[in-house]
């Protein structure tokens, strides 16, 4: 279900820098974090989302999250962006 949300979203941000920027600017409605990503990276994103009040959804695989985002590599984090 979570992968479907990402696939159907009109605007998404992929990766730590883009997603962090979207969260800080209050443009993201939900952030997706891959469970198999490096926790040293994802823990910062989860903390930022908690601070900003953005819901975090965990997905099983970086590879599948990247595929849902339409890229050929894995994605540790992605967000649905509201423009």
PDB file of N, CA, C and O in Angstrom, residues 5-12 80-81:
ATOM      1  N   UNK A   5       1.095   4.561  -2.734  1.00  0.00           N
ATOM      2  CA  UNK A   5       0.967   5.990  -2.432  1.00  0.00           C
ATOM      3  C   UNK A   5       2.064   6.776  -3.137  1.00  0.00           C
ATOM      4  O   UNK A   5       1.815   7.837  -3.693  1.00  0.00           O
ATOM      5  N   UNK A   6       3.278   6.245  -3.090  1.00  0.00           N
ATOM      6  CA  UNK A   6       4.408   6.924  -3.727  1.00  0.00           C
ATOM      7  C   UNK A   6       4.214   6.957  -5.233  1.00  0.00           C
ATOM      8  O   UNK A   6       4.414   7.987  -5.871  1.00  0.00           O
ATOM      9  N   UNK A   7       3.806   5.834  -5.812  1.00  0.00           N
ATOM     10  CA  UNK A   7       3.601   5.758  -7.261  1.00  0.00           C
ATOM     11  C   UNK A   7       2.539   6.738  -7.733  1.00  0.00           C
ATOM     12  O   UNK A   7       2.652   7.326  -8.798  1.00  0.00           O
ATOM     13  N   UNK A   8       1.479   6.915  -6.935  1.00  0.00           N
ATOM     14  CA  UNK A   8       0.353   7.741  -7.352  1.00  0.00           C
ATOM     15  C   UNK A   8       0.543   9.225  -7.041  1.00  0.00           C
ATOM     16  O   UNK A   8      -0.210  10.063  -7.526  1.00  0.00           O
ATOM     17  N   UNK A   9       1.546   9.572  -6.253  1.00  0.00           N
ATOM     18  CA  UNK A   9       1.764  10.971  -5.872  1.00  0.00           C
ATOM     19  C   UNK A   9       2.185  11.800  -7.080  1.00  0.00           C
ATOM     20  O   UNK A   9       2.980  11.357  -7.911  1.00  0.00           O
ATOM     21  N   UNK A  10       1.641  13.006  -7.166  1.00  0.00           N
ATOM     22  CA  UNK A  10       1.976  13.902  -8.272  1.00  0.00           C
ATOM     23  C   UNK A  10       3.407  14.419  -8.141  1.00  0.00           C
ATOM     24  O   UNK A  10       4.139  14.490  -9.123  1.00  0.00           O
ATOM     25  N   UNK A  11       3.808  14.782  -6.939  1.00  0.00           N
ATOM     26  CA  UNK A  11       5.150  15.305  -6.697  1.00  0.00           C
ATOM     27  C   UNK A  11       5.795  14.549  -5.553  1.00  0.00           C
ATOM     28  O   UNK A  11       5.193  14.391  -4.497  1.00  0.00           O
ATOM     29  N   UNK A  12       7.040  14.110  -5.780  1.00  0.00           N
ATOM     30  CA  UNK A  12       7.778  13.430  -4.721  1.00  0.00           C
ATOM     31  C   UNK A  12       9.187  13.995  -4.649  1.00  0.00           C
ATOM     32  O   UNK A  12       9.690  14.553  -5.627  1.00  0.00           O
ATOM     33  N   UNK A  80       6.180  12.589  -0.100  1.00  0.00           N
ATOM     34  CA  UNK A  80       5.136  13.160  -0.956  1.00  0.00           C
ATOM     35  C   UNK A  80       5.151  14.659  -0.702  1.00  0.00           C
ATOM     36  O   UNK A  80       5.061  15.115   0.431  1.00  0.00           O
ATOM     37  N   UNK A  81       5.297  15.428  -1.781  1.00  0.00           N
ATOM     38  CA  UNK A  81       5.441  16.877  -1.676  1.00  0.00           C
ATOM     39  C   UNK A  81       4.141  17.555  -2.125  1.00  0.00           C
ATOM     40  O   UNK A  81       3.596  17.232  -3.178  1.00  0.00           O
TER      41      UNK A  81
END
